[in-house]
mmCIF file of C-alpha atoms in Angstrom:
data_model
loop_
_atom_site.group_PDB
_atom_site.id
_atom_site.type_symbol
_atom_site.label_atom_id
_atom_site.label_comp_id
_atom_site.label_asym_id
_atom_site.label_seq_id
_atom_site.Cartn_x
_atom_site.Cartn_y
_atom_site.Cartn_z
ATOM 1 C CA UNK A 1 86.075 82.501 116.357
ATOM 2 C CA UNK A 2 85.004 79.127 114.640
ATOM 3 C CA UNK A 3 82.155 79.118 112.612
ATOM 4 C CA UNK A 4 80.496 76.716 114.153
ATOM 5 C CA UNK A 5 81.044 77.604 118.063
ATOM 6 C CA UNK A 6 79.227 81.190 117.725
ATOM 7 C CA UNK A 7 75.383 81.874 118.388
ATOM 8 C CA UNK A 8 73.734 84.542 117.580
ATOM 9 C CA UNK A 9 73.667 85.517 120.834
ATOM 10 C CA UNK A 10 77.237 85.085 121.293
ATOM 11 C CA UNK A 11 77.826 87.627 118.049
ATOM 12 C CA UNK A 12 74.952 89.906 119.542
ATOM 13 C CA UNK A 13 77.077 90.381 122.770
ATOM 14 C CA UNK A 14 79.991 91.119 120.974
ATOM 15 C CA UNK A 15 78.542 93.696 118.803
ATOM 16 C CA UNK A 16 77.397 95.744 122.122
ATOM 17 C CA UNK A 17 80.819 95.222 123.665
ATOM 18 C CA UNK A 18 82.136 96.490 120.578
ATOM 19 C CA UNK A 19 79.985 99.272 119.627
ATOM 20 C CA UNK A 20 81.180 100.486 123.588
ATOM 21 C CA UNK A 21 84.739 99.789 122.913
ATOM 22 C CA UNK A 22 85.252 101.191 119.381
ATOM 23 C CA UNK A 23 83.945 104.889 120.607
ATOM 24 C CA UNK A 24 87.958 105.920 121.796
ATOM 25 C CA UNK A 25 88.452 105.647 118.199
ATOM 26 C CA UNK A 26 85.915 108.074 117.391
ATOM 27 C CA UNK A 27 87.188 110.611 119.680
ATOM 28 C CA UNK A 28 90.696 110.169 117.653
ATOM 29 C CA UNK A 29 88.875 110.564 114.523
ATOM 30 C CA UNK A 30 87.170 114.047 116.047
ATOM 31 C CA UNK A 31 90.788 115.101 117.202
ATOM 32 C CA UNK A 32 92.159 114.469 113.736
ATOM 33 C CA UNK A 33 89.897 116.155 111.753
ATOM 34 C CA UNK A 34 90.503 119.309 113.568
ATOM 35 C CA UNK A 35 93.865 119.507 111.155
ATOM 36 C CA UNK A 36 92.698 117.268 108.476
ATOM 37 C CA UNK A 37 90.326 117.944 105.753
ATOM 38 C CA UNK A 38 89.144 115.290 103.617
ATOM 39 C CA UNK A 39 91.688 112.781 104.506
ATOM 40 C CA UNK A 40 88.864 110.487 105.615
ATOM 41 C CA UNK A 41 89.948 107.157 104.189
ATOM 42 C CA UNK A 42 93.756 107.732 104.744
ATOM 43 C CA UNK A 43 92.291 108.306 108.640
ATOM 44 C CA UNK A 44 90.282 104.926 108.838
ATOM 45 C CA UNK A 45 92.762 102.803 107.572
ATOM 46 C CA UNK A 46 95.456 104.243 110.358
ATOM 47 C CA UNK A 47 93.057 103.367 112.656
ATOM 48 C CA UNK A 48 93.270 100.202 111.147
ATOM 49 C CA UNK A 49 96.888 99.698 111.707
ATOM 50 C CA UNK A 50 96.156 100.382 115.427
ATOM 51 C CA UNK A 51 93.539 97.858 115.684
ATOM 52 C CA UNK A 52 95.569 95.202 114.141
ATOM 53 C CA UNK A 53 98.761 96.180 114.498
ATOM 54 C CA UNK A 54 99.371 96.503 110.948
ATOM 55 C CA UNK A 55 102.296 98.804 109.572
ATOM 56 C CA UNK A 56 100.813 101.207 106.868
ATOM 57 C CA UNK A 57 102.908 102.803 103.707
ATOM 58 C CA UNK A 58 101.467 105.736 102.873
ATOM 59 C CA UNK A 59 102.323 107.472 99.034
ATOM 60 C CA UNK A 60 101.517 110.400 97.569
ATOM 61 C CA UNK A 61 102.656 113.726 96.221
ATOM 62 C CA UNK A 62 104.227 116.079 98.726
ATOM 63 C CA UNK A 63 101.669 118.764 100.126
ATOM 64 C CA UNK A 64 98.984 116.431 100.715
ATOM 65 C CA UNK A 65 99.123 116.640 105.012
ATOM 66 C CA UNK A 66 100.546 112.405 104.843
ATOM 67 C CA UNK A 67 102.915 113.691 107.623
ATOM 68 C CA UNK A 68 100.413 116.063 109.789
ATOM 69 C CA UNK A 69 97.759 112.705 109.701
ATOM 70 C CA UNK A 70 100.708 110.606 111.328
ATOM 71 C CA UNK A 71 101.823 113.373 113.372
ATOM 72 C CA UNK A 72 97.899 114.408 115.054
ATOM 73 C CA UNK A 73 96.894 110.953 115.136
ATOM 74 C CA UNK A 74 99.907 110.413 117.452
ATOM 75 C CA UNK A 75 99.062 113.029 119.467
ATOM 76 C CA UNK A 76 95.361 112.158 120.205
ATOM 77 C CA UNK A 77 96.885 108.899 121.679
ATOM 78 C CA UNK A 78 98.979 108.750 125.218
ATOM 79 C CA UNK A 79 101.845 107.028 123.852
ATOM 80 C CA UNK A 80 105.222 107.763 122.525
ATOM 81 C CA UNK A 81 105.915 109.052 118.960
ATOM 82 C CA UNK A 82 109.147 109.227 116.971
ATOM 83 C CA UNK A 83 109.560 110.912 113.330
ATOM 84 C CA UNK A 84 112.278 109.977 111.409
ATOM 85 C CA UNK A 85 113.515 111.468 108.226
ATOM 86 C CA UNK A 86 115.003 109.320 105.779
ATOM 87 C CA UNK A 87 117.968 110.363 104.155
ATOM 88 C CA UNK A 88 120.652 108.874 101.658
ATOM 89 C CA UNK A 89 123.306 109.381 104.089
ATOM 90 C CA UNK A 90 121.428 107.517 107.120
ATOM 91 C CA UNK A 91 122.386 104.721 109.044
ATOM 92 C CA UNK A 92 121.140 101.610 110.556
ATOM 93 C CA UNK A 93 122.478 102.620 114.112
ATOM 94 C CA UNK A 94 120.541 106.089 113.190
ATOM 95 C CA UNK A 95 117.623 104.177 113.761
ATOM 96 C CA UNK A 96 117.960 101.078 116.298
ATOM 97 C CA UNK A 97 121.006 102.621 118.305
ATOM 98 C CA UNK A 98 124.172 101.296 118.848
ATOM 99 C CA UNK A 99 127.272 100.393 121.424
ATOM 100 C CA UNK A 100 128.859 103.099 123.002
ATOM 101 C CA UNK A 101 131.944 102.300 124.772
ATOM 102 C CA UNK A 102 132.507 104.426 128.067
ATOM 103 C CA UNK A 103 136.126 104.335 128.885
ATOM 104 C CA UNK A 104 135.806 104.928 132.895
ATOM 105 C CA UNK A 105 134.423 101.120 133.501
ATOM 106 C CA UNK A 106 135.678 100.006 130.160
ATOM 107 C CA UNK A 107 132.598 98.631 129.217
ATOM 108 C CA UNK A 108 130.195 98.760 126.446
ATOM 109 C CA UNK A 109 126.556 100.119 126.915
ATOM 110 C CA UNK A 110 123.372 99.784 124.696
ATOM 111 C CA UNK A 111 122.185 103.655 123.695
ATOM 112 C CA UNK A 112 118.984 103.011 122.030
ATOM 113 C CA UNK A 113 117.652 104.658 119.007
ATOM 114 C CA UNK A 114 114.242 106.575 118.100
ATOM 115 C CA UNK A 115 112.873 103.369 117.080
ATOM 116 C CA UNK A 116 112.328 102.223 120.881
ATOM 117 C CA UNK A 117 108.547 104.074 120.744
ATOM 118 C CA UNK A 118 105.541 103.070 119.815
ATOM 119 C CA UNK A 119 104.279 105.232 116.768
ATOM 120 C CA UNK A 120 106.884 105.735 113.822
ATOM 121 C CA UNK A 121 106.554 108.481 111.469
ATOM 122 C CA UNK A 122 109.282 106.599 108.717
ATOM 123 C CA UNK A 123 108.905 109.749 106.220
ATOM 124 C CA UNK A 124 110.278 109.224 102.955
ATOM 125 C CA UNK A 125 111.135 105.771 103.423
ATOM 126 C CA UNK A 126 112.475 105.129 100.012
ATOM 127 C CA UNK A 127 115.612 107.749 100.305
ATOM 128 C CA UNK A 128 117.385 105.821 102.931
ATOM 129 C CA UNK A 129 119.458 102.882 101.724
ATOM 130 C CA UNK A 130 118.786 99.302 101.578
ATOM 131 C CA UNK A 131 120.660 98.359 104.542
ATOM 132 C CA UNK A 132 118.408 101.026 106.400
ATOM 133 C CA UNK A 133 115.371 99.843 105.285
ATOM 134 C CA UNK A 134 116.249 95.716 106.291
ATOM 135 C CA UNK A 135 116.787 97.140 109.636
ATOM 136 C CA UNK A 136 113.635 98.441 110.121
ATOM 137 C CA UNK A 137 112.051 95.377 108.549
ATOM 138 C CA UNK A 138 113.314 93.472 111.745
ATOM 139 C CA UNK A 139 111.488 95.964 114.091
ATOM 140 C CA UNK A 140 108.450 95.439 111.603
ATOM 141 C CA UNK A 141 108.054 91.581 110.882
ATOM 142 C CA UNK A 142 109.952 90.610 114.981
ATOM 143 C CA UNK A 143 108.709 93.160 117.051
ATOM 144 C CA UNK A 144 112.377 93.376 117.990
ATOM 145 C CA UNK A 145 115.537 95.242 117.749
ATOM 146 C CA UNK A 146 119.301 93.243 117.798
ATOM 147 C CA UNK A 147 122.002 95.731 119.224
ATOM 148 C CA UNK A 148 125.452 94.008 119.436
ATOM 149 C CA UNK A 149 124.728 90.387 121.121
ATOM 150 C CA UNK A 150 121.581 91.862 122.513
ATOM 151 C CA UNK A 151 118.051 91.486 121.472
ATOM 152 C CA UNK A 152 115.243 94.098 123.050
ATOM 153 C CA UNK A 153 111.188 93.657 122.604
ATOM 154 C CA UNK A 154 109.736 96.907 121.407
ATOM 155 C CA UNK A 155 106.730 98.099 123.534
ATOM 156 C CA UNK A 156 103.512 97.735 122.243
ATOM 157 C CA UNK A 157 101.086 98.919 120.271
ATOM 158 C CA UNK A 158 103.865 99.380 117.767
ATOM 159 C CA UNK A 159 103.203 100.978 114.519
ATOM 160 C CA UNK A 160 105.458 101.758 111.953
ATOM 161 C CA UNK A 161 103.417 104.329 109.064
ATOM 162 C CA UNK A 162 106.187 104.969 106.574
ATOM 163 C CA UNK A 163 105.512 107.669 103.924
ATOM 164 C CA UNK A 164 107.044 108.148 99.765
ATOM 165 C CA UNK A 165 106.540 110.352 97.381
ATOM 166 C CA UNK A 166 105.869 109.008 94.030
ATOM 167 C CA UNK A 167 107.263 111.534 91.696
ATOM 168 C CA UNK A 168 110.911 112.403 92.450
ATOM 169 C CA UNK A 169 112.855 109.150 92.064
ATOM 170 C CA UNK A 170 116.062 110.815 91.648
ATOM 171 C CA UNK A 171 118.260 110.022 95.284
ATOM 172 C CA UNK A 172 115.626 107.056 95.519
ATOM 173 C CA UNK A 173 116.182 103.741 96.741
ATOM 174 C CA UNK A 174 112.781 101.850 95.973
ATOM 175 C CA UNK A 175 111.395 99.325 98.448
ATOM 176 C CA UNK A 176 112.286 95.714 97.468
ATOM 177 C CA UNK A 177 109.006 93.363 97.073
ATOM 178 C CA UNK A 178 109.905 91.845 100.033
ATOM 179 C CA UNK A 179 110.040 95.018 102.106
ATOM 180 C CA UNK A 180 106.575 96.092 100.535
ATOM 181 C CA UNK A 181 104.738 92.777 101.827
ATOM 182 C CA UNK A 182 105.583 93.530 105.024
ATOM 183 C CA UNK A 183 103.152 96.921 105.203
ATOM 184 C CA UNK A 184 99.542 95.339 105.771
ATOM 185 C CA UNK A 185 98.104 98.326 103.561
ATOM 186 C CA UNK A 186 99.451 100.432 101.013
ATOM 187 C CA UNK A 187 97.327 103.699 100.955
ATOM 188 C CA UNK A 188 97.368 105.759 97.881
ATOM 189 C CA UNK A 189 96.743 110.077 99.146
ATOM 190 C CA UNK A 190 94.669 111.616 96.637
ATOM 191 C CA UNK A 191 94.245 115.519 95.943
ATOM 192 C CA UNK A 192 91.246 116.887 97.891
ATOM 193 C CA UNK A 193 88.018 118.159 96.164
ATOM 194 C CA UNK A 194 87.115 121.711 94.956
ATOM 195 C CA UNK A 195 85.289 121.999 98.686
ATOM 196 C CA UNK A 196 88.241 120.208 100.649
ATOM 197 C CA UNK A 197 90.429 122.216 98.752
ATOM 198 C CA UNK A 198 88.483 125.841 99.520
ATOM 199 C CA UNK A 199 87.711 124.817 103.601
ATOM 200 C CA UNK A 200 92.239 123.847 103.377
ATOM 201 C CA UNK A 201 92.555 127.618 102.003
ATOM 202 C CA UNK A 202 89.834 128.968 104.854
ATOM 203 C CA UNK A 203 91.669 127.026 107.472
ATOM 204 C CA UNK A 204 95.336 127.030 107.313
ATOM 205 C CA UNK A 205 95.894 130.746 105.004
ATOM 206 C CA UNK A 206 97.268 131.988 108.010
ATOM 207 C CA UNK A 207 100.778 132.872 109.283
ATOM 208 C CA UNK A 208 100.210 131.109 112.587
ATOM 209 C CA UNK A 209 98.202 127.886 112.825
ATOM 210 C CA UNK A 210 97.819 125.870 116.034
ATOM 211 C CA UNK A 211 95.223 122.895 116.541
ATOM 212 C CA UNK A 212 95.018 121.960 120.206
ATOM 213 C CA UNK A 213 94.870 118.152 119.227
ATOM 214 C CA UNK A 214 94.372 116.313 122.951
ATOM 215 C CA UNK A 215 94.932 112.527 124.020
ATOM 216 C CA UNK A 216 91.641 110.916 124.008
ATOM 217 C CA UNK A 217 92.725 107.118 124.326
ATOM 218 C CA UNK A 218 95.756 104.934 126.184
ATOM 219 C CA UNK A 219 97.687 102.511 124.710
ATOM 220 C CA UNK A 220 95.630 99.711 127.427
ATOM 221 C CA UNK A 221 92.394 100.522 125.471
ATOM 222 C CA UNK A 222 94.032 99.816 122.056
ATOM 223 C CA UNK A 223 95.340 96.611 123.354
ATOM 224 C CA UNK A 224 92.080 95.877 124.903
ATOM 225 C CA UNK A 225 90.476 96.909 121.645
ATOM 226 C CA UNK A 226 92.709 94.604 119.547
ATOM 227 C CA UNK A 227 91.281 91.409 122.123
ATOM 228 C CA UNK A 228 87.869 92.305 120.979
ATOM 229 C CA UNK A 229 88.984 92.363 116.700
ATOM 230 C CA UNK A 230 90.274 88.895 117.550
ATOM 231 C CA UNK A 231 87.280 87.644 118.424
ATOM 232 C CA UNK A 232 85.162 89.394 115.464
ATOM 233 C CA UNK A 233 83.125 86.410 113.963
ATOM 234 C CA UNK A 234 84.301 85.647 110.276
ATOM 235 C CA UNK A 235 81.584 83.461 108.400
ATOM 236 C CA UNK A 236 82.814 80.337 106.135
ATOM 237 C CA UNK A 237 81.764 81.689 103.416
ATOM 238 C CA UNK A 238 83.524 84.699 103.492
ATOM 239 C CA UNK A 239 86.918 83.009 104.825
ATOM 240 C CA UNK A 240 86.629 81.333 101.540
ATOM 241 C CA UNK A 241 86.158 84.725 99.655
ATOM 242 C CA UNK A 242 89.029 85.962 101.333
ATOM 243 C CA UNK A 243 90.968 83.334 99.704
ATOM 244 C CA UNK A 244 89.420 83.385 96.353
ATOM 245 C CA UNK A 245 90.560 86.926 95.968
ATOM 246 C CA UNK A 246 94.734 85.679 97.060
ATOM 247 C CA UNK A 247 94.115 83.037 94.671
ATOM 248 C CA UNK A 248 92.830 84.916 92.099
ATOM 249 C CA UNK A 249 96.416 87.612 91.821
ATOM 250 C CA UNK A 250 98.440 84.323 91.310
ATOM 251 C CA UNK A 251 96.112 81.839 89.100
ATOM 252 C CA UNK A 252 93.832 84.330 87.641
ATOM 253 C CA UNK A 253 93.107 81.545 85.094
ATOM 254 C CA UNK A 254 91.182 79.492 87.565
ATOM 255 C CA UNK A 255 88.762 82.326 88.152
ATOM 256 C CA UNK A 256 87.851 82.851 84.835
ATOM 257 C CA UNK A 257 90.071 86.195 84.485
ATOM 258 C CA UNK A 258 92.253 86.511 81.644
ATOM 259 C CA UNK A 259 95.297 88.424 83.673
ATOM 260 C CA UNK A 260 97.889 85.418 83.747
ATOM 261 C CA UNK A 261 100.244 87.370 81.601
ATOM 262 C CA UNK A 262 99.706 90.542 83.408
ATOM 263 C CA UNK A 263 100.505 89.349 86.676
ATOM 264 C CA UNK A 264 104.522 88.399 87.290
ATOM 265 C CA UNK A 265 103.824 87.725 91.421
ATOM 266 C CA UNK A 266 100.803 87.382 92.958
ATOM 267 C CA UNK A 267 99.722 88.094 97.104
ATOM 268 C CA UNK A 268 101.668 86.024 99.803
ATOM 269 C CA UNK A 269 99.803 83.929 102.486
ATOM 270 C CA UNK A 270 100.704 87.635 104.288
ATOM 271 C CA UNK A 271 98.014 89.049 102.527
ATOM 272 C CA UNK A 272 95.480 86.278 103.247
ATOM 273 C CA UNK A 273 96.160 87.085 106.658
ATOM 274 C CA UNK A 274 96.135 90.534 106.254
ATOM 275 C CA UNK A 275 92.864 90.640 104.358
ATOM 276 C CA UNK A 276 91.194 88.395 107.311
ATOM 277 C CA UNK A 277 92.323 90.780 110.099
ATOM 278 C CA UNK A 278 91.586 94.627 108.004
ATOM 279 C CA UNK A 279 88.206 92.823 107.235
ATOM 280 C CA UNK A 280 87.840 92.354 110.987
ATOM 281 C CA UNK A 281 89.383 95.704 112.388
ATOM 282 C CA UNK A 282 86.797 97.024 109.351
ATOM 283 C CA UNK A 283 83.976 95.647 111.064
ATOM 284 C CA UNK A 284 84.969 96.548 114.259
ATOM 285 C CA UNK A 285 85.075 100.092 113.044
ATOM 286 C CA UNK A 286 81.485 100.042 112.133
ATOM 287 C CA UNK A 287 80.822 98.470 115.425
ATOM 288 C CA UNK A 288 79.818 94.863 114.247
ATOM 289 C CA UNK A 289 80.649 91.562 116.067
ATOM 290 C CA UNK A 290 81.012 89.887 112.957
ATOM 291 C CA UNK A 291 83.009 90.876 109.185
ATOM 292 C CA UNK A 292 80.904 90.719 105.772
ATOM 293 C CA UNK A 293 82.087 90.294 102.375
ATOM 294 C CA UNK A 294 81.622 93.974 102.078
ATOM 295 C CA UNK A 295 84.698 94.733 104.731
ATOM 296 C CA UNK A 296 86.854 92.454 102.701
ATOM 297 C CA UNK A 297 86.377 94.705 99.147
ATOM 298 C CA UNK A 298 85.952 97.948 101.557
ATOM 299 C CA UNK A 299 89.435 97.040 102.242
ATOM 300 C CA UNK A 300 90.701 94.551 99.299
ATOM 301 C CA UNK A 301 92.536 97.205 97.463
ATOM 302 C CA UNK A 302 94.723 98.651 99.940
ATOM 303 C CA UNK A 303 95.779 95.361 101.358
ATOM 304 C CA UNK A 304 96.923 93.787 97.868
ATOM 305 C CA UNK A 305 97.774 96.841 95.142
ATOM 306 C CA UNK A 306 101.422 97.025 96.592
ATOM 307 C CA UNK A 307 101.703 92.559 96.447
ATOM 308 C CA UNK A 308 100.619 92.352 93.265
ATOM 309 C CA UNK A 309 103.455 92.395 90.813
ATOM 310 C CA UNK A 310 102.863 92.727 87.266
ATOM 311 C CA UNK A 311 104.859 91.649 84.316
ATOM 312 C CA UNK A 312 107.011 94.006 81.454
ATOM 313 C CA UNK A 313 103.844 93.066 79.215
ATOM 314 C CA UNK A 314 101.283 95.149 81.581
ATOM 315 C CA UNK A 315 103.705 97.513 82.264
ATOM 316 C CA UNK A 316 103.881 97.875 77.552
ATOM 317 C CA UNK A 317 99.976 97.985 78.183
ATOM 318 C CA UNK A 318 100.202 100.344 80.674
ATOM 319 C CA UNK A 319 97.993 97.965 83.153
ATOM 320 C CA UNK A 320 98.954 99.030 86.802
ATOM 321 C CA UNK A 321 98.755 96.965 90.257
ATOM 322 C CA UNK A 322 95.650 98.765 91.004
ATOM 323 C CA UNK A 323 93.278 98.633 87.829
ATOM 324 C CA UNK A 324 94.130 94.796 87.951
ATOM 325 C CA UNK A 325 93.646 94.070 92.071
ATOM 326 C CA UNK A 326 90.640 96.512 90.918
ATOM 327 C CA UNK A 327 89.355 93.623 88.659
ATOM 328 C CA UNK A 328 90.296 90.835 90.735
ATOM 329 C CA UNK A 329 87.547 92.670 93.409
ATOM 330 C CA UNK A 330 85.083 93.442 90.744
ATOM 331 C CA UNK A 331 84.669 90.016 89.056
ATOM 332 C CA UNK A 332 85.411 87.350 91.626
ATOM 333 C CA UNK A 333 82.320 86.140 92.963
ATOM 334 C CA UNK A 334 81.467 87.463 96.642
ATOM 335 C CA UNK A 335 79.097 85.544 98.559
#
């Protein structure tokens, strides 16, 4: 929506049809948290993916449920779900399918892979090979899938929520730069607290487990819901915050931050984009009509610590990504 089109009223309606429309996604959030303790954030910001359509790369150490969130939030939506283990030895046609020739009619037919669905569990993305990982990035930038001579639309919503473990980087193919912009958020699993940590022990010590996780939403109402994050009103003002912060990973200089030799690459117009819609989806979480500058540094980090690439110099000063997106949110001015 234009700044200068939308009335108060106009944002006031939107914030009731909203606040309606966004309670589906609380009932997921229930269903989850019937197998998930603590996981709160990693939670919201699938729920962002949905709402925008944004894929999600999840990392952390194994043992920390990154699987069991994809897997029960799949299950508390009516829709098709495919989990795919990546392996050294996979290959492309593993994943998108391939020709198979049947000799009675002497033709070729299309036999499509696990990627025709619409919520992709990619786990351990980064031990399948490069050529495995470009053909997913078709299905994740297109919304497509090239078999042969053919080319088949993928049904939507589509979400691809690809997970690697940080630690063991032997049998590892890391994600090119280019492959990494493509995810809208990187999201960083943490351990759970002392309390998380005793309620995990109280709830799952058990030989035999089983959460009755139900469907609570359709893949109509997250379309419908997307319509509505569309429209979510996004001020001037913080449009131009938005791109202060892109600005700021590639000429820190400009902003008054001394992190020009830190920073080898900074955030794509992707992640302009990217920042605009989370902001929005954010918002529409909290059941507002309109994003503040609050929903962009809510969700500032995850959008740009994975597009942010720093030099050999922070890597000798042990600066990370993070700390210095981290800064970049912390001293650029919001409005």
């Amino acid at each position: 929506m234009a700044a200068e089109t939308v009335s108060h009223e106009a944002i006031n309606a939107l914030t009731a049809q909203i606040k309606q429309q966004s309670e589906p996604f609380q009932r997921i959030v229930g269903q989850v948290n019937q197998v998930l303790v603590g996981q709160e954030q990693l939670v919201h910001r699938m729920l962002i993916g949905l709402l925008t359509g944004g894929h999600l790369l999840i990392e952390g150490v194994p043992g920390l449920a990154k699987t069991t969130a994809v897997a029960n939030l799949a299950k508390a939506i009516d829709t098709g779900f495919q989990r795919l283990q990546f392996t050294p030895d996979l290959l492309p046609a593993d994943l998108i399918g391939t020709l198979v020739y049947r000799p009675q009619d002497q033709t070729f037919v299309v036999q499509k892979g696990p990627i025709f669905s619409n919520l992709i569990l990619a786990d351990e993305i980064n031990r399948a090979p490069a050529k495995v990982q470009s053909a997913l990035l078709e299905a994740m930038q297109e919304g497509q899938v090239t078999i042969g001579s053919e080319t088949f639309p993928l049904d939507e919503p589509f979400l691809v929520m690809a997970t690697q473990n940080p630690v063991e980087q032997e049998g590892t193919y890391p994600l090119p730069e280019a492959q990494t912009d493509r995810f809208m958020l990187k999201v960083v699993v943490e351990y759970p607290t002392r309390d998380e940590e005793l309620e995990i022990l109280r709830r799952m010590s058990k030989t035999h487990t089983k959460f009755d996780v139900k469907a609570v939403t359709t893949p109509a109402e997250i379309m419908a819901a997307r319509r509505l994050v569309d429209q979510v009103y996004v001020a001037e003002n913080v449009e131009n915050y938005i791109v202060d912060l892109v600005m700021a990973t590639r000429t820190p200089q400009a902003y008054g931050l001394d992190l020009a030799d830190l920073i080898q690459f900074g955030g794509s117009p992707r992640a302009t984009i990217n920042l605009a819609l989370a902001a929005k989806a954010n918002a529409f979480l909290s059941g507002r009509g309109y994003a503040t500058p609050q929903d962009v540094k809510a969700i500032g980090l995850d959008v740009l610590r994975h597009r942010v690439i720093v030099t050999y110099e922070a890597e000798a000063e042990e600066r990370t990504s993070e700390a210095i997106v981290q800064e970049i949110l912390d001293r650029v001015q919001a409005p």
